[in-house]
Coordinates of C-alpha atoms in Angstrom, one line a residue:
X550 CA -13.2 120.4 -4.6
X551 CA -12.1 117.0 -6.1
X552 CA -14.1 115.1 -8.1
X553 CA -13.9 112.3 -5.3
X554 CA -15.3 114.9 -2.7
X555 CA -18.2 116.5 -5.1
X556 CA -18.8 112.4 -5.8
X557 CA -19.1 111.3 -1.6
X558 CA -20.7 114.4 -0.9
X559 CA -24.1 113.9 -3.7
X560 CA -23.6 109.9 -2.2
X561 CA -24.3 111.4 0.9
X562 CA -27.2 113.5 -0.2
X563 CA -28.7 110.3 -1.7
X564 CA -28.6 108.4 1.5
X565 CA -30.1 111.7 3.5
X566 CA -33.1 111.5 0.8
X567 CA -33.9 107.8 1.4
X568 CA -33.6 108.5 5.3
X569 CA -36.0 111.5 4.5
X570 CA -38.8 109.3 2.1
X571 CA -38.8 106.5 4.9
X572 CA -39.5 108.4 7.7
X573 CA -42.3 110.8 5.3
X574 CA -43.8 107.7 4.6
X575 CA -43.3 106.3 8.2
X576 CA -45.6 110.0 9.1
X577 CA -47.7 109.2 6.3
X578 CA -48.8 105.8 7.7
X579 CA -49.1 108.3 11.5
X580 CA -51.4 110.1 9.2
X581 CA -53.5 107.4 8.2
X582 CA -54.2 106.3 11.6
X583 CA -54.8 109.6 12.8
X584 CA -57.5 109.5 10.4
X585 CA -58.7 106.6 11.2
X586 CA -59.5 107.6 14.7
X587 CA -61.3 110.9 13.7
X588 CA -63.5 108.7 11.5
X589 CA -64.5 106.9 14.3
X590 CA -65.0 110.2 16.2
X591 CA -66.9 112.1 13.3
X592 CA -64.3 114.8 13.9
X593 CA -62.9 117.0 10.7
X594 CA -59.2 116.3 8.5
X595 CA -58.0 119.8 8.7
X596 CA -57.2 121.8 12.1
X597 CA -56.0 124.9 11.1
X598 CA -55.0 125.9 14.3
X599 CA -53.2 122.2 14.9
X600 CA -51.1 122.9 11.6
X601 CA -50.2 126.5 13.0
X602 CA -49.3 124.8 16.0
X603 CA -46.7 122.1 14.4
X604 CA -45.2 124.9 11.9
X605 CA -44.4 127.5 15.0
X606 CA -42.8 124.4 16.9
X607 CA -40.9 123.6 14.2
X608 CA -39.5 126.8 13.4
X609 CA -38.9 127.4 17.2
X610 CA -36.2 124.5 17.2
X611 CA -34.7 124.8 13.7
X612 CA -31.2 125.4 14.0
X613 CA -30.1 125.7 10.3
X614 CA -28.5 126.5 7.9
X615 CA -32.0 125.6 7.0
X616 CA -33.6 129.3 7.0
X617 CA -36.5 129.3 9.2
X618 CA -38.8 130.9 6.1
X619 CA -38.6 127.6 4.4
X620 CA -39.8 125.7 6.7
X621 CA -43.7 126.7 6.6
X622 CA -44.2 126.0 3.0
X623 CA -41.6 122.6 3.1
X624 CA -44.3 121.5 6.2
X625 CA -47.4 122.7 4.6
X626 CA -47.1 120.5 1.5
X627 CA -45.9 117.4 3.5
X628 CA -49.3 117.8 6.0
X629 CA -51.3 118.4 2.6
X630 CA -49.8 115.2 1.3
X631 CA -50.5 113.5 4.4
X632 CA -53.9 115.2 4.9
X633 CA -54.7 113.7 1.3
X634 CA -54.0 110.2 2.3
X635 CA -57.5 111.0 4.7
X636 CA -59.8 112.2 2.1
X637 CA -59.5 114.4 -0.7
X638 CA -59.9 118.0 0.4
X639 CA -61.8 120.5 -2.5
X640 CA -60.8 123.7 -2.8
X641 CA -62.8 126.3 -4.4
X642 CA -61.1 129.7 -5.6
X643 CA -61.5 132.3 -8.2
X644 CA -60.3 130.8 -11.4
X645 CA -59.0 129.9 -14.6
X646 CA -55.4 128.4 -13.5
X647 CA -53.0 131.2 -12.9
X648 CA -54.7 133.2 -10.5
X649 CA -53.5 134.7 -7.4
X650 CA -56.5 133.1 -5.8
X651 CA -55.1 129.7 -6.9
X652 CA -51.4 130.4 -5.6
X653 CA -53.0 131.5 -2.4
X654 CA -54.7 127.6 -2.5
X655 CA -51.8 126.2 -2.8
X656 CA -50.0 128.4 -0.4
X657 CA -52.2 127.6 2.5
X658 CA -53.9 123.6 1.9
X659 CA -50.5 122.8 -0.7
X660 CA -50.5 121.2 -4.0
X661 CA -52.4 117.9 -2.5
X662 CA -55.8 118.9 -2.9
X663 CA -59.0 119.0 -5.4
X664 CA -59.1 122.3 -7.1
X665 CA -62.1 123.8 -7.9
X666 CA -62.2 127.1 -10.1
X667 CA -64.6 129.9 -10.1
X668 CA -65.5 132.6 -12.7
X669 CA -66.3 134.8 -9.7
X670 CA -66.0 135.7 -6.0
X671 CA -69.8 134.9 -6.0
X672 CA -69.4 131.4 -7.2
X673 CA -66.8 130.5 -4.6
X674 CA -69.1 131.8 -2.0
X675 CA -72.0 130.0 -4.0
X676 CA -69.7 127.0 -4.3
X677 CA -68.6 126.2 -0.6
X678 CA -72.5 127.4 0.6
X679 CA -73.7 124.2 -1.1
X680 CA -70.8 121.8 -0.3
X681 CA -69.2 121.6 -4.1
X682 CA -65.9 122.5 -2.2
X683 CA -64.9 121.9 1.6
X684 CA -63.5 125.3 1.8
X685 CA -63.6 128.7 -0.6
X686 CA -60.5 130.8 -0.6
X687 CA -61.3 134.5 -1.1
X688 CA -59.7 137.5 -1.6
X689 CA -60.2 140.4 1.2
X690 CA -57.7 142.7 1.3
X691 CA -55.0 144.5 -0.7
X692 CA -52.2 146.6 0.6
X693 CA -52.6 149.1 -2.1
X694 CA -56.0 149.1 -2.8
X695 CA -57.7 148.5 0.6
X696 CA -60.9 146.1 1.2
X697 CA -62.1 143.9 -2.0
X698 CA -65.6 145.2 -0.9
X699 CA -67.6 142.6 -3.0
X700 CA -66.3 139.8 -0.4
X701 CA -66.9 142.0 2.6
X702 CA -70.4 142.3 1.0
X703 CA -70.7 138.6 0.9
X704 CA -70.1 137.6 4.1
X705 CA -73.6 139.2 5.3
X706 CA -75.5 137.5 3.2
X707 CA -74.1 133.7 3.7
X708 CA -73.6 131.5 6.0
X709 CA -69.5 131.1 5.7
X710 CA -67.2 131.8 8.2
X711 CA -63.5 132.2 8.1
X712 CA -61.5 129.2 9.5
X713 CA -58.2 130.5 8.1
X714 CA -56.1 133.5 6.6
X715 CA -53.2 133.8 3.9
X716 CA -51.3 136.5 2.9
X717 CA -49.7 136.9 -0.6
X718 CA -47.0 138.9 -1.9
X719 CA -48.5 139.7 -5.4
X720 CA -46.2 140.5 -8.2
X721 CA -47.9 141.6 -11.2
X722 CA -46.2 141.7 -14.6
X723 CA -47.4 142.3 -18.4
X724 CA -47.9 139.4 -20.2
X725 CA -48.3 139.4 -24.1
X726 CA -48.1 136.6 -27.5
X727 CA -45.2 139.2 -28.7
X728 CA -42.7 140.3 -26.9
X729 CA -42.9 143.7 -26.9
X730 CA -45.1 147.0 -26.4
X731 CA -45.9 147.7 -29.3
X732 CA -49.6 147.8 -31.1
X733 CA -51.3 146.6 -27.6
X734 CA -54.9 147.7 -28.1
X735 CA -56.1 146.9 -24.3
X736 CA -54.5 145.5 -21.7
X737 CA -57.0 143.1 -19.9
X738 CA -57.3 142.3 -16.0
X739 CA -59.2 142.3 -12.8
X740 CA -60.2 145.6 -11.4
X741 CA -57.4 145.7 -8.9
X742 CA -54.8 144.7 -10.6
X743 CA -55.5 147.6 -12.9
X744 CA -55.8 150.0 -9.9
X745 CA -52.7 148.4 -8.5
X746 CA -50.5 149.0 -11.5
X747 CA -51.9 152.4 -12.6
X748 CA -49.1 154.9 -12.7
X749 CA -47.3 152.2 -14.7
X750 CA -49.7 152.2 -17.0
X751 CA -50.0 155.8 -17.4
X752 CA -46.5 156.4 -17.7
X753 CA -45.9 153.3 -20.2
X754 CA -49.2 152.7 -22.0
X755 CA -50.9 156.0 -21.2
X756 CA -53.8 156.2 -24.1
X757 CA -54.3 152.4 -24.2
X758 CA -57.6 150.8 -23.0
X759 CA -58.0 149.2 -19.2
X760 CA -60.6 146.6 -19.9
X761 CA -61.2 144.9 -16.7
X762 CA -62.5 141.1 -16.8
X763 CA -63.3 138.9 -14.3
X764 CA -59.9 137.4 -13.0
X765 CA -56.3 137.8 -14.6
X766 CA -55.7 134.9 -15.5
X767 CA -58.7 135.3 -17.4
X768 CA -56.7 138.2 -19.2
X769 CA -54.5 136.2 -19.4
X770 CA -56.1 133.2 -21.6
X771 CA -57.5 136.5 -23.6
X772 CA -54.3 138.1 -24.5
X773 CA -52.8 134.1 -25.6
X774 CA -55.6 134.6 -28.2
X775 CA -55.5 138.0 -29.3
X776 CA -51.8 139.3 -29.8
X777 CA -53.4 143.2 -30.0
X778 CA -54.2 142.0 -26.4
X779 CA -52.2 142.4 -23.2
X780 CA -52.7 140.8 -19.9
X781 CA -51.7 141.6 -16.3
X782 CA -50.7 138.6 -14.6
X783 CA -48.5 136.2 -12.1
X784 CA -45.7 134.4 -13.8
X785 CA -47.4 131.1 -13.2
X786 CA -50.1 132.2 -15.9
X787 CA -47.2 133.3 -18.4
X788 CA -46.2 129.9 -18.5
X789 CA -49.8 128.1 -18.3
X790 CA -50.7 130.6 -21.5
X791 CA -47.9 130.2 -23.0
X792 CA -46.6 133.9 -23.1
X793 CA -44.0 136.3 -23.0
X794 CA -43.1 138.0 -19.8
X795 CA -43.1 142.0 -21.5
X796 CA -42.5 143.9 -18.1
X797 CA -42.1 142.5 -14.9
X798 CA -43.3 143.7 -11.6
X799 CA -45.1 146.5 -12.8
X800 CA -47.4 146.9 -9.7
X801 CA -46.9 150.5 -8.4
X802 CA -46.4 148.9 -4.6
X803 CA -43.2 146.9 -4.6
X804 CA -44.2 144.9 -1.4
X805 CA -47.7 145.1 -2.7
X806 CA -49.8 141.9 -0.7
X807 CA -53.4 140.9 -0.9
X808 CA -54.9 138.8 2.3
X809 CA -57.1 136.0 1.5
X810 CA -59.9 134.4 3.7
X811 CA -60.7 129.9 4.3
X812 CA -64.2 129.8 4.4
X813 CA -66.0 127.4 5.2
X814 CA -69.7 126.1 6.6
X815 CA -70.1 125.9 9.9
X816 CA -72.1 122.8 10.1
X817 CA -69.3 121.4 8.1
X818 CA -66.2 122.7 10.5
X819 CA -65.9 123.3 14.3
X820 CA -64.5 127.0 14.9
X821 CA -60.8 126.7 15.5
X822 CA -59.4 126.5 18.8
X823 CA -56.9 129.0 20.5
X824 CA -53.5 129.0 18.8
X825 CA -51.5 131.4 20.7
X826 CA -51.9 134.1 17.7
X827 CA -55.3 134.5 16.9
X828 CA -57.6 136.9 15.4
X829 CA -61.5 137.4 15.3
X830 CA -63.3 138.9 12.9
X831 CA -67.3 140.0 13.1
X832 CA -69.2 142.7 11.2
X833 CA -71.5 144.9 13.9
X834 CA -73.7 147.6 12.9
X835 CA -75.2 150.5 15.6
X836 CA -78.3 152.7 16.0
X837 CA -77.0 155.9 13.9
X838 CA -77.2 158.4 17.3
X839 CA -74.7 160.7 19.0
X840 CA -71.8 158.2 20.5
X841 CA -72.6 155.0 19.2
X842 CA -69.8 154.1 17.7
X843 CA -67.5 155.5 20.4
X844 CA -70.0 153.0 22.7
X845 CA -69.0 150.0 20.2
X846 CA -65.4 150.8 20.8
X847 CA -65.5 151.1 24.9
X848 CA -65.5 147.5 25.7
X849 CA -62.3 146.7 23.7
X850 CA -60.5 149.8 25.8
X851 CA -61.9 148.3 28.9
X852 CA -60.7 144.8 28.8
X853 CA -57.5 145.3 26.7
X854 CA -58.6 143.9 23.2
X855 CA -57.0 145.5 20.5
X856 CA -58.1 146.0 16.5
X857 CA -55.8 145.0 13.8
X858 CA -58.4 146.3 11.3
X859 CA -61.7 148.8 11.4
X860 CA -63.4 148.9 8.0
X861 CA -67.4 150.3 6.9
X862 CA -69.6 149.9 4.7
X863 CA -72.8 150.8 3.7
X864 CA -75.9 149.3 4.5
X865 CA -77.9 150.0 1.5
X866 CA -80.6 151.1 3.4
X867 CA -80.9 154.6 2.0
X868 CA -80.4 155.8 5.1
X869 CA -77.0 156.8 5.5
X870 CA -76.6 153.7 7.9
X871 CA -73.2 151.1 8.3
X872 CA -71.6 147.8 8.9
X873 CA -68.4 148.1 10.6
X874 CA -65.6 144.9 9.6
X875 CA -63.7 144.6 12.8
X876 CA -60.3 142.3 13.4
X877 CA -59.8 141.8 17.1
X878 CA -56.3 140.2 18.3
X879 CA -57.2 137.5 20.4
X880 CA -59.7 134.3 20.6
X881 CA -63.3 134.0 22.0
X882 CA -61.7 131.5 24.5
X883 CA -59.7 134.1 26.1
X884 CA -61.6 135.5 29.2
X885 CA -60.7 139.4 28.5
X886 CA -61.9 138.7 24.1
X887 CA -64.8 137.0 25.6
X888 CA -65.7 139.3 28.4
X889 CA -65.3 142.3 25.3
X890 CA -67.7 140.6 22.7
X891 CA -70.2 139.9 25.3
X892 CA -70.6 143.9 26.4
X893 CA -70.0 144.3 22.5
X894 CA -72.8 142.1 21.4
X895 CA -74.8 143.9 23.8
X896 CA -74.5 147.6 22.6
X897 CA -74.9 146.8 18.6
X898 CA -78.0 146.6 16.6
X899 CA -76.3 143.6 14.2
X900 CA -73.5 141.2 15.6
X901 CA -72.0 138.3 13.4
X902 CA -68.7 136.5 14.2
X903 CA -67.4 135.6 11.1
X904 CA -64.7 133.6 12.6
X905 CA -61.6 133.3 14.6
X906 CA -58.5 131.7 13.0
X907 CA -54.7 131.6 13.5
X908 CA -52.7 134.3 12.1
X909 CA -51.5 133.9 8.9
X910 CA -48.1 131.7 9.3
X911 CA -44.8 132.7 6.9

């Protein structure tokens, strides 16, 4: 290539860009109307289940060479910039900066929005239940791990229900002030993180001490002060803390992903409407007799509901009793999911939706 040709072609490019700002600004200004009208209404900024809507058309006519991945985070951060034109949206996760909690944030509302760290899963659920932050986003599920049980926990005891989901492939690497392995006294991180990268551990740092602490990044901002520290961490909090990258992707899981929840208040946020790809989510508990779990289960056999997910804990009754986390494909607007949850409703001793959302768009 000439030159010349390298020259016209970036020329091009230019032009293409200014074509792209004017009609981003031209949707911007859509945007702003839009808002206008659901002020008058009284009506919320953010429809999950709208945005889901607009990222599946958009990937169903993209002909490329654009690959179709791109396309939901390019589209998420141009709704959140447009969405933030509105009114500013808070976001509360589990903090400092660096966090996985925080990528998954940005992931799902995009960089346009108020953050709002938390030293704790509690404090997010503390934090949205007295309207500090519009929405909390909390962790619920690891692929290696299983249930983060302290969330599960939470969601009986407050009012929050989920409005949203968000998958993250979570890559954890050892982060250190040298750049090396050696004299590391403890290596500092959340209690799953340490779970999830434990046969690395014990092959590489086998007599060195796991000290958990509330969030990695936290770890992270530990081990930038104390070089006989180690932290597990994203890269994001590397560079934040200004540290070396020592191992990378030491999780033992190398497609290792943790689903997050959107929570939200109800009085704050009208349950999402049916997206074409939904799932519900309720925790149910039963009268501990012969059959009363298969009982529970009947009416999703009979009318064709299926479960994505079937998790229990205790009740912390002292008496050997359970609450069963259930993920049901489907939306309470469907006839057949809301002919199930009736009969369903009807057999348990504790029903609580906890909420119905789109599936987690890639």
């Amino acid at each position: 290539m000439s030159p010349e040709d390298l020259l016209s072609l970036r020329t091009q490019i230019d032009s293409v860009d200014r074509e792209l700002l004017a009609l981003l600004n031209r949707r911007a200004a859509l945007a702003q109307a839009v808002g206008e009208l659901k002020k008058k209404e009284g009506s919320v900024v953010f429809r999950p289940e709208r945005e889901a809507q607009v990222i599946d058309g958009l990937k169903a006519v993209n002909g490329g060479p654009l690959q179709t991945d791109s396309v939901a985070p390019i589209w998420r951060e141009i709704m959140s910039a447009c969405r933030a034109l509105e009114t500013p949206t808070r976001v509360a996760y589990l903090g400092p900066a660096g966090t996985f909690s925080e990528l998954a944030a940005l992931g799902f509302f995009g960089a346009s929005i108020v953050k709002v760290p938390c030293a704790s899963i509690d404090e997010v659920f503390r934090t949205t239940t007295a309207g500090a932050a519009d929405f909390g986003v909390v962790p619920v599920e690891n692929s290696t791990e299983g249930v983060v049980a302290r969330s599960l926990d939470l969601f009986l005891t407050t009012p929050l229900f989920i409005i949203g989901e968000t998958s993250l492939f979570v890559r954890h690497n050892l982060l250190r002030r040298e750049n090396g392995l050696k004299e590391i006294e403890a290596v500092c991180a959340h209690p799953q993180a340490l779970a999830q990268c434990h046969g690395w551990l014990s092959n590489h740092l086998p007599n060195i001490e796991r000290r958990p602490v509330s969030s990695n990044a936290e770890g992270a901002r530990l081990a930038a002060e104390n070089p006989a520290l180690a932290a597990i961490a994203s890269e994001r909090a590397a560079s934040e803390y200004g540290l070396h990258v020592v191992s990378p992707a030491i999780q033992d899981d190398p497609h290792n992903r943790t689903r997050f929840a959107i929570v939200t208040r109800p009085e704050s946020h009208p349950q999402p409407k049916a997206s074409g790809h939904d799932c519900t989510s309720l925790v149910v508990s039963v009268v501990n007799r012969p059959g009363a779990v298969h009982d529970m289960l009947v009416p999703l056999k009979q009318h064709g509901v299926s479960m994505s997910r079937f998790e229990s804990r205790p009740a912390r009754s002292g008496q050997w009793e359970y609450y069963f986390y259930i993920d049901l494909q489907g939306h309470p607007d469907e006839t057949h999911v809301a002919a199930a949850l009736k009969e369903l409703r009807a057999v348990c001793a504790f029903f609580k939706l906890l909420g119905t959302y789109p599936i987690d768009v890639h």
